[in-house]
Amino acid sequence: MTDVVARRDLRTPAVYALRTPAVAVCYYAGGRLGLLYELRVDGSVVSPVWPPTGIAVASLLLLGPRVWPGIALGALLVIAHLTDLGPTSLALLFANTAAPLCAYRLLRRAGFRTDLGRLRDCLSLVFLGGFAAMLVSSTIAAGLLVASGDLPSGSFWSVWLPWWVGDAMGVLLVAPLLLVLPRVRSPAHWSRWKEAVGLVLVAGAVVPFATHSAGSLLFVVYPLLIWSALRFELPGSMLCALFASVLATEAAAQRSGPFAHVSDMQIMVNLHAFNAAAALTALLLSAVITEQHNTRRSVERACKELVEVLEHLTAGEPAPHGRPQREEGPGAR
């Protein structure tokens, strides 16, 4: 027993030493992906969906707060890729590290469960982990750019809003997938496989057409989100929402489809509205469906146990886990 405890104690620092650079690599890879489709607002580069925030929040929830140096290292690598390191870079590093930690603390205080099996967990992720916590990074970053003279004071809000929404969208679109994918199991029935393939084929045809068509056809994505949520719950709906968001962001960066011939601010508003609506539809609808399925399974188990008890009582046998029955006799009351 002592040897087992000793080996476990020796293994813990090694596991921590591996997790920290792994989180940093994932954060940096997410940052490079987020920079593929960037938009410029008043001279500042903004990503409409910033995946590193979702990666950071999910890493803290799954691995614990001890991996925060990996988040800081990944943020440092992303900042070094964008600009020369200096006092401003250190402040941005603090903002990008503090926001996920703030999200982690808020979610833990709210009793958040990483399986996202309850509607309250999804609402906590949206409003605490996404909208509330990401105020930290956007406010510090935009204020810092104004204070350093990189942005005029009148541009604070025009940079703050897309920065905040981009960070929040990273949490809403990326974090749920990372939290539930380790628990995903392949469908047991062939009919579900056929339906999954059909959904992939339909989404592969409809989403590119809707996001790159000259007409305003982004609304045709929502029936796919509803279909995926009804049949495949959170993993399917969030994959569909992320796919639609990536293609919509690509169209906005290329100024094609519904984002052609409009101003930069209109592009930003329309894209953020679509991404937020898609993420909230997929996340909250699938959470309601999952909660209903869990409730139905609980009721079915209770009914099954009740049927077993009634069968034992009818046969004159003692009820399982129940009190022993008394035999009726002439002097019994």
CSV table of C-alpha atoms in Angstrom, one decimal:
chain,number,residue,atom,x,y,z
A,1,MET,CA,0.0,0.0,0.0
A,2,THR,CA,2.9,2.3,0.8
A,3,ASP,CA,4.5,1.6,-2.5
A,4,VAL,CA,1.3,2.4,-4.4
A,5,VAL,CA,0.9,5.8,-2.6
A,6,ALA,CA,4.6,6.6,-3.2
A,7,ARG,CA,4.2,5.8,-6.9
A,8,ARG,CA,1.1,8.0,-7.1
A,9,ASP,CA,2.9,10.9,-5.4
A,10,LEU,CA,5.8,10.6,-7.9
A,11,ARG,CA,3.4,10.4,-10.8
A,12,THR,CA,1.5,13.6,-9.9
A,13,PRO,CA,4.3,16.1,-10.7
A,14,ALA,CA,5.0,14.2,-13.9
A,15,VAL,CA,1.4,14.4,-15.0
A,16,TYR,CA,1.2,18.1,-14.1
A,17,ALA,CA,4.4,18.7,-16.0
A,18,LEU,CA,2.9,17.1,-19.1
A,19,ARG,CA,-0.5,18.8,-18.8
A,20,THR,CA,0.8,22.4,-18.6
A,21,PRO,CA,2.7,22.4,-22.0
A,22,ALA,CA,-0.2,20.4,-23.5
A,23,VAL,CA,-2.7,23.1,-22.5
A,24,ALA,CA,-0.2,25.8,-23.8
A,25,VAL,CA,0.0,24.0,-27.2
A,26,CYS,CA,-3.7,23.7,-27.5
A,27,TYR,CA,-4.2,27.3,-26.5
A,28,TYR,CA,-1.6,28.5,-29.1
A,29,ALA,CA,-3.1,26.2,-31.8
A,30,GLY,CA,-6.6,27.6,-31.0
A,31,GLY,CA,-5.2,31.2,-31.3
A,32,ARG,CA,-3.7,30.5,-34.7
A,33,LEU,CA,-7.0,29.1,-35.9
A,34,GLY,CA,-8.8,32.1,-34.5
A,35,LEU,CA,-6.5,34.4,-36.4
A,36,LEU,CA,-7.3,32.8,-39.7
A,37,TYR,CA,-10.5,34.8,-40.0
A,38,GLU,CA,-9.8,38.1,-38.4
A,39,LEU,CA,-11.6,41.4,-38.8
A,40,ARG,CA,-10.3,44.9,-38.2
A,41,VAL,CA,-12.1,47.4,-36.1
A,42,ASP,CA,-10.7,50.9,-35.9
A,43,GLY,CA,-7.2,49.6,-36.6
A,44,SER,CA,-7.4,46.7,-34.1
A,45,VAL,CA,-7.4,43.1,-35.1
A,46,VAL,CA,-10.4,41.2,-33.6
A,47,SER,CA,-11.4,37.6,-34.0
A,48,PRO,CA,-15.2,37.1,-34.1
A,49,VAL,CA,-14.7,33.7,-32.4
A,50,TRP,CA,-11.7,33.3,-30.2
A,51,PRO,CA,-11.2,29.5,-29.5
A,52,PRO,CA,-8.5,29.9,-26.8
A,53,THR,CA,-11.0,31.2,-24.3
A,54,GLY,CA,-13.1,28.0,-24.7
A,55,ILE,CA,-10.0,25.8,-24.5
A,56,ALA,CA,-8.8,27.6,-21.4
A,57,VAL,CA,-12.1,27.4,-19.5
A,58,ALA,CA,-12.6,23.7,-20.5
A,59,SER,CA,-9.0,22.9,-19.4
A,60,LEU,CA,-9.6,24.5,-16.0
A,61,LEU,CA,-12.9,22.7,-15.5
A,62,LEU,CA,-11.5,19.3,-16.5
A,63,LEU,CA,-7.9,19.5,-15.2
A,64,GLY,CA,-8.2,21.9,-12.3
A,65,PRO,CA,-6.8,25.4,-11.7
A,66,ARG,CA,-3.2,24.2,-11.4
A,67,VAL,CA,-2.9,24.3,-15.2
A,68,TRP,CA,-3.2,28.1,-15.4
A,69,PRO,CA,0.5,28.4,-16.2
A,70,GLY,CA,-0.2,26.5,-19.4
A,71,ILE,CA,-2.9,29.1,-20.3
A,72,ALA,CA,-0.5,31.9,-19.6
A,73,LEU,CA,2.2,30.3,-21.7
A,74,GLY,CA,-0.1,29.8,-24.6
A,75,ALA,CA,-1.4,33.4,-24.4
A,76,LEU,CA,2.2,34.6,-24.3
A,77,LEU,CA,3.0,32.6,-27.5
A,78,VAL,CA,0.0,34.0,-29.3
A,79,ILE,CA,0.9,37.6,-28.2
A,80,ALA,CA,4.5,37.1,-29.3
A,81,HIS,CA,3.2,35.9,-32.7
A,82,LEU,CA,1.2,39.1,-33.1
A,83,THR,CA,3.5,41.8,-31.8
A,84,ASP,CA,6.8,42.5,-30.0
A,85,LEU,CA,6.7,41.8,-26.2
A,86,GLY,CA,6.6,44.8,-23.9
A,87,PRO,CA,4.7,46.2,-21.0
A,88,THR,CA,1.5,46.2,-23.0
A,89,SER,CA,2.0,42.6,-23.9
A,90,LEU,CA,2.3,41.7,-20.2
A,91,ALA,CA,-1.0,43.4,-19.4
A,92,LEU,CA,-2.7,41.6,-22.3
A,93,LEU,CA,-1.2,38.3,-20.9
A,94,PHE,CA,-2.7,39.1,-17.5
A,95,ALA,CA,-6.1,39.8,-19.1
A,96,ASN,CA,-6.2,36.6,-21.1
A,97,THR,CA,-5.2,34.5,-18.1
A,98,ALA,CA,-7.4,36.2,-15.6
A,99,ALA,CA,-10.6,35.9,-17.6
A,100,PRO,CA,-10.7,32.0,-17.8
A,101,LEU,CA,-9.7,31.8,-14.1
A,102,CYS,CA,-12.6,34.2,-13.3
A,103,ALA,CA,-14.9,31.9,-15.3
A,104,TYR,CA,-13.7,28.9,-13.4
A,105,ARG,CA,-14.3,30.5,-10.0
A,106,LEU,CA,-17.8,31.7,-11.0
A,107,LEU,CA,-18.8,28.3,-12.3
A,108,ARG,CA,-17.5,26.4,-9.3
A,109,ARG,CA,-19.4,28.7,-7.0
A,110,ALA,CA,-22.6,28.1,-9.0
A,111,GLY,CA,-22.3,24.3,-8.6
A,112,PHE,CA,-21.4,23.7,-12.3
A,113,ARG,CA,-21.3,20.2,-13.6
A,114,THR,CA,-19.0,19.4,-16.5
A,115,ASP,CA,-21.4,16.8,-18.0
A,116,LEU,CA,-23.8,19.7,-18.9
A,117,GLY,CA,-26.8,17.4,-18.1
A,118,ARG,CA,-28.9,20.2,-16.6
A,119,LEU,CA,-30.3,23.4,-18.0
A,120,ARG,CA,-28.8,25.3,-15.1
A,121,ASP,CA,-25.3,24.2,-16.1
A,122,CYS,CA,-25.7,25.5,-19.6
A,123,LEU,CA,-27.2,28.8,-18.4
A,124,SER,CA,-24.2,29.1,-16.0
A,125,LEU,CA,-21.8,28.5,-18.8
A,126,VAL,CA,-23.5,31.1,-20.9
A,127,PHE,CA,-24.0,33.9,-18.4
A,128,LEU,CA,-21.2,33.3,-15.9
A,129,GLY,CA,-18.4,31.6,-17.9
A,130,GLY,CA,-19.1,33.5,-21.2
A,131,PHE,CA,-20.8,36.8,-20.8
A,132,ALA,CA,-19.7,37.8,-17.3
A,133,ALA,CA,-16.1,36.4,-17.0
A,134,MET,CA,-15.1,37.6,-20.5
A,135,LEU,CA,-15.8,41.2,-19.4
A,136,VAL,CA,-12.4,41.0,-17.7
A,137,SER,CA,-10.3,40.4,-20.8
A,138,SER,CA,-12.2,42.8,-23.1
A,139,THR,CA,-12.3,45.6,-20.6
A,140,ILE,CA,-8.6,45.4,-19.7
A,141,ALA,CA,-7.5,44.9,-23.3
A,142,ALA,CA,-9.5,47.8,-24.8
A,143,GLY,CA,-8.7,50.1,-21.9
A,144,LEU,CA,-5.0,49.2,-22.3
A,145,LEU,CA,-5.0,50.0,-26.0
A,146,VAL,CA,-6.6,53.4,-25.3
A,147,ALA,CA,-4.3,54.2,-22.4
A,148,SER,CA,-1.2,53.3,-24.4
A,149,GLY,CA,-2.2,55.5,-27.3
A,150,ASP,CA,-2.7,52.6,-29.8
A,151,LEU,CA,-6.4,53.5,-30.1
A,152,PRO,CA,-8.1,56.9,-29.8
A,153,SER,CA,-10.3,57.3,-26.8
A,154,GLY,CA,-13.4,57.4,-28.9
A,155,SER,CA,-12.7,53.9,-30.2
A,156,PHE,CA,-13.0,52.2,-26.9
A,157,TRP,CA,-16.5,50.8,-27.2
A,158,SER,CA,-16.1,49.9,-30.9
A,159,VAL,CA,-13.2,47.7,-29.9
A,160,TRP,CA,-14.5,46.5,-26.6
A,161,LEU,CA,-17.7,45.1,-27.9
A,162,PRO,CA,-16.3,42.8,-30.6
A,163,TRP,CA,-13.5,41.7,-28.3
A,164,TRP,CA,-16.0,40.8,-25.6
A,165,VAL,CA,-18.3,38.9,-27.9
A,166,GLY,CA,-15.4,37.1,-29.6
A,167,ASP,CA,-14.1,35.8,-26.3
A,168,ALA,CA,-17.6,34.9,-25.1
A,169,MET,CA,-18.3,33.0,-28.4
A,170,GLY,CA,-15.1,31.0,-27.9
A,171,VAL,CA,-16.5,29.8,-24.5
A,172,LEU,CA,-20.0,29.1,-25.9
A,173,LEU,CA,-18.9,27.3,-29.0
A,174,VAL,CA,-15.7,25.5,-28.0
A,175,ALA,CA,-15.9,24.8,-24.3
A,176,PRO,CA,-19.1,22.6,-24.4
A,177,LEU,CA,-17.6,20.4,-27.1
A,178,LEU,CA,-14.4,19.8,-25.1
A,179,LEU,CA,-16.5,19.1,-22.0
A,180,VAL,CA,-18.8,16.5,-23.5
A,181,LEU,CA,-16.7,14.8,-26.2
A,182,PRO,CA,-14.8,12.6,-23.7
A,183,ARG,CA,-18.2,11.1,-22.7
A,184,VAL,CA,-19.5,10.6,-26.2
A,185,ARG,CA,-20.3,7.0,-27.2
A,186,SER,CA,-20.9,5.8,-30.7
A,187,PRO,CA,-24.6,5.0,-31.6
A,188,ALA,CA,-25.5,1.4,-30.9
A,189,HIS,CA,-28.1,1.1,-33.7
A,190,TRP,CA,-27.3,1.2,-37.5
A,191,SER,CA,-30.4,3.5,-38.0
A,192,ARG,CA,-28.7,6.2,-35.9
A,193,TRP,CA,-25.5,5.9,-37.9
A,194,LYS,CA,-27.5,6.4,-41.1
A,195,GLU,CA,-29.3,9.4,-39.6
A,196,ALA,CA,-25.9,10.9,-38.5
A,197,VAL,CA,-24.5,10.4,-42.0
A,198,GLY,CA,-27.6,12.0,-43.4
A,199,LEU,CA,-27.3,15.0,-41.1
A,200,VAL,CA,-23.6,15.5,-42.0
A,201,LEU,CA,-24.4,15.3,-45.7
A,202,VAL,CA,-27.3,17.8,-45.4
A,203,ALA,CA,-25.3,20.2,-43.3
A,204,GLY,CA,-22.4,19.9,-45.7
A,205,ALA,CA,-24.6,21.1,-48.5
A,206,VAL,CA,-26.9,23.6,-46.8
A,207,VAL,CA,-24.6,25.5,-44.5
A,208,PRO,CA,-22.0,26.5,-47.2
A,209,PHE,CA,-24.9,27.6,-49.4
A,210,ALA,CA,-26.5,29.6,-46.7
A,211,THR,CA,-23.3,31.3,-45.6
A,212,HIS,CA,-22.0,32.2,-49.0
A,213,SER,CA,-25.3,32.9,-50.9
A,214,ALA,CA,-25.9,36.4,-52.0
A,215,GLY,CA,-29.3,36.3,-50.4
A,216,SER,CA,-29.9,36.5,-46.6
A,217,LEU,CA,-30.4,32.8,-46.1
A,218,LEU,CA,-28.6,32.3,-42.8
A,219,PHE,CA,-31.9,31.4,-41.1
A,220,VAL,CA,-32.0,28.0,-42.9
A,221,VAL,CA,-29.3,26.8,-40.6
A,222,TYR,CA,-31.6,26.8,-37.6
A,223,PRO,CA,-33.7,23.7,-38.6
A,224,LEU,CA,-30.4,21.8,-38.8
A,225,LEU,CA,-29.5,22.9,-35.3
A,226,ILE,CA,-33.0,21.8,-34.0
A,227,TRP,CA,-32.6,18.4,-35.8
A,228,SER,CA,-29.2,17.8,-34.4
A,229,ALA,CA,-30.3,18.8,-30.9
A,230,LEU,CA,-33.4,16.6,-31.0
A,231,ARG,CA,-31.6,13.5,-32.2
A,232,PHE,CA,-28.0,13.8,-31.1
A,233,GLU,CA,-28.3,16.2,-28.1
A,234,LEU,CA,-25.4,18.4,-27.1
A,235,PRO,CA,-22.5,16.9,-29.1
A,236,GLY,CA,-24.4,16.9,-32.4
A,237,SER,CA,-25.9,20.4,-31.9
A,238,MET,CA,-22.7,22.0,-30.9
A,239,LEU,CA,-20.7,20.5,-33.8
A,240,CYS,CA,-23.4,21.8,-36.1
A,241,ALA,CA,-23.3,25.2,-34.5
A,242,LEU,CA,-19.5,25.4,-34.6
A,243,PHE,CA,-19.5,24.3,-38.3
A,244,ALA,CA,-22.0,27.0,-39.2
A,245,SER,CA,-20.1,29.7,-37.2
A,246,VAL,CA,-16.8,28.9,-38.9
A,247,LEU,CA,-18.3,29.1,-42.4
A,248,ALA,CA,-20.2,32.3,-41.5
A,249,THR,CA,-17.0,33.8,-40.1
A,250,GLU,CA,-15.1,32.8,-43.3
A,251,ALA,CA,-17.7,34.5,-45.4
A,252,ALA,CA,-17.6,37.6,-43.3
A,253,ALA,CA,-13.8,37.8,-43.6
A,254,GLN,CA,-14.0,37.4,-47.3
A,255,ARG,CA,-16.9,39.8,-47.6
A,256,SER,CA,-19.0,37.3,-49.5
A,257,GLY,CA,-22.6,36.1,-49.4
A,258,PRO,CA,-24.8,38.1,-47.0
A,259,PHE,CA,-21.7,40.1,-45.8
A,260,ALA,CA,-20.9,41.6,-49.2
A,261,HIS,CA,-21.4,45.3,-49.9
A,262,VAL,CA,-21.9,46.3,-46.2
A,263,SER,CA,-19.8,48.3,-43.8
A,264,ASP,CA,-17.4,46.9,-41.3
A,265,MET,CA,-19.7,47.6,-38.4
A,266,GLN,CA,-22.6,45.9,-40.1
A,267,ILE,CA,-20.5,42.9,-40.8
A,268,MET,CA,-19.5,42.7,-37.2
A,269,VAL,CA,-23.1,43.1,-35.9
A,270,ASN,CA,-24.6,40.6,-38.3
A,271,LEU,CA,-21.9,38.0,-37.7
A,272,HIS,CA,-22.0,38.3,-33.9
A,273,ALA,CA,-25.8,38.1,-33.9
A,274,PHE,CA,-25.7,34.9,-36.0
A,275,ASN,CA,-23.0,33.2,-34.0
A,276,ALA,CA,-24.7,34.1,-30.7
A,277,ALA,CA,-28.1,32.9,-31.9
A,278,ALA,CA,-26.7,29.6,-33.2
A,279,ALA,CA,-24.7,28.9,-30.1
A,280,LEU,CA,-27.5,29.7,-27.7
A,281,THR,CA,-30.0,27.7,-29.8
A,282,ALA,CA,-27.8,24.6,-29.9
A,283,LEU,CA,-26.7,24.8,-26.3
A,284,LEU,CA,-29.9,25.6,-24.5
A,285,LEU,CA,-32.2,23.4,-26.7
A,286,SER,CA,-30.0,20.4,-26.3
A,287,ALA,CA,-29.7,21.0,-22.6
A,288,VAL,CA,-33.5,21.0,-22.2
A,289,ILE,CA,-33.8,17.8,-24.3
A,290,THR,CA,-31.0,16.1,-22.3
A,291,GLU,CA,-32.7,17.0,-19.0
A,292,GLN,CA,-36.0,15.7,-20.2
A,293,HIS,CA,-34.3,12.4,-21.3
A,294,ASN,CA,-32.6,12.1,-17.9
A,295,THR,CA,-35.9,12.7,-16.1
A,296,ARG,CA,-37.7,10.1,-18.3
A,297,ARG,CA,-35.0,7.5,-17.6
A,298,SER,CA,-35.3,8.2,-13.8
A,299,VAL,CA,-39.1,7.7,-14.0
A,300,GLU,CA,-38.7,4.5,-16.0
A,301,ARG,CA,-36.2,3.1,-13.4
A,302,ALA,CA,-38.6,4.0,-10.6
A,303,CYS,CA,-41.5,2.3,-12.4
A,304,LYS,CA,-39.5,-0.8,-13.0
A,305,GLU,CA,-38.5,-1.0,-9.4
A,306,LEU,CA,-42.2,-0.5,-8.4
A,307,VAL,CA,-43.3,-3.3,-10.7
A,308,GLU,CA,-40.7,-5.7,-9.2
A,309,VAL,CA,-41.9,-4.9,-5.7
A,310,LEU,CA,-45.6,-5.5,-6.7
A,311,GLU,CA,-44.6,-8.8,-8.4
A,312,HIS,CA,-42.9,-10.0,-5.2
A,313,LEU,CA,-45.9,-8.9,-3.0
A,314,THR,CA,-48.3,-10.7,-5.3
A,315,ALA,CA,-46.3,-13.9,-5.2
A,316,GLY,CA,-46.3,-13.7,-1.4
A,317,GLU,CA,-42.5,-13.1,-1.2
A,318,PRO,CA,-40.8,-10.4,0.9
A,319,ALA,CA,-40.4,-7.2,-1.0
A,320,PRO,CA,-36.7,-6.6,-2.0
A,321,HIS,CA,-35.0,-4.3,0.5
A,322,GLY,CA,-38.2,-4.1,2.4
A,323,ARG,CA,-39.4,-5.0,5.8
A,324,PRO,CA,-40.3,-8.7,6.4
A,325,GLN,CA,-43.9,-9.5,6.3
A,326,ARG,CA,-45.7,-11.0,9.3
A,327,GLU,CA,-47.7,-14.2,8.8
A,328,GLU,CA,-51.4,-13.9,9.4
A,329,GLY,CA,-52.6,-16.3,12.1
A,330,PRO,CA,-55.6,-16.8,14.4
A,331,GLY,CA,-54.3,-14.4,17.0
A,332,ALA,CA,-52.9,-11.8,14.6
A,333,ARG,CA,-54.3,-8.3,14.6
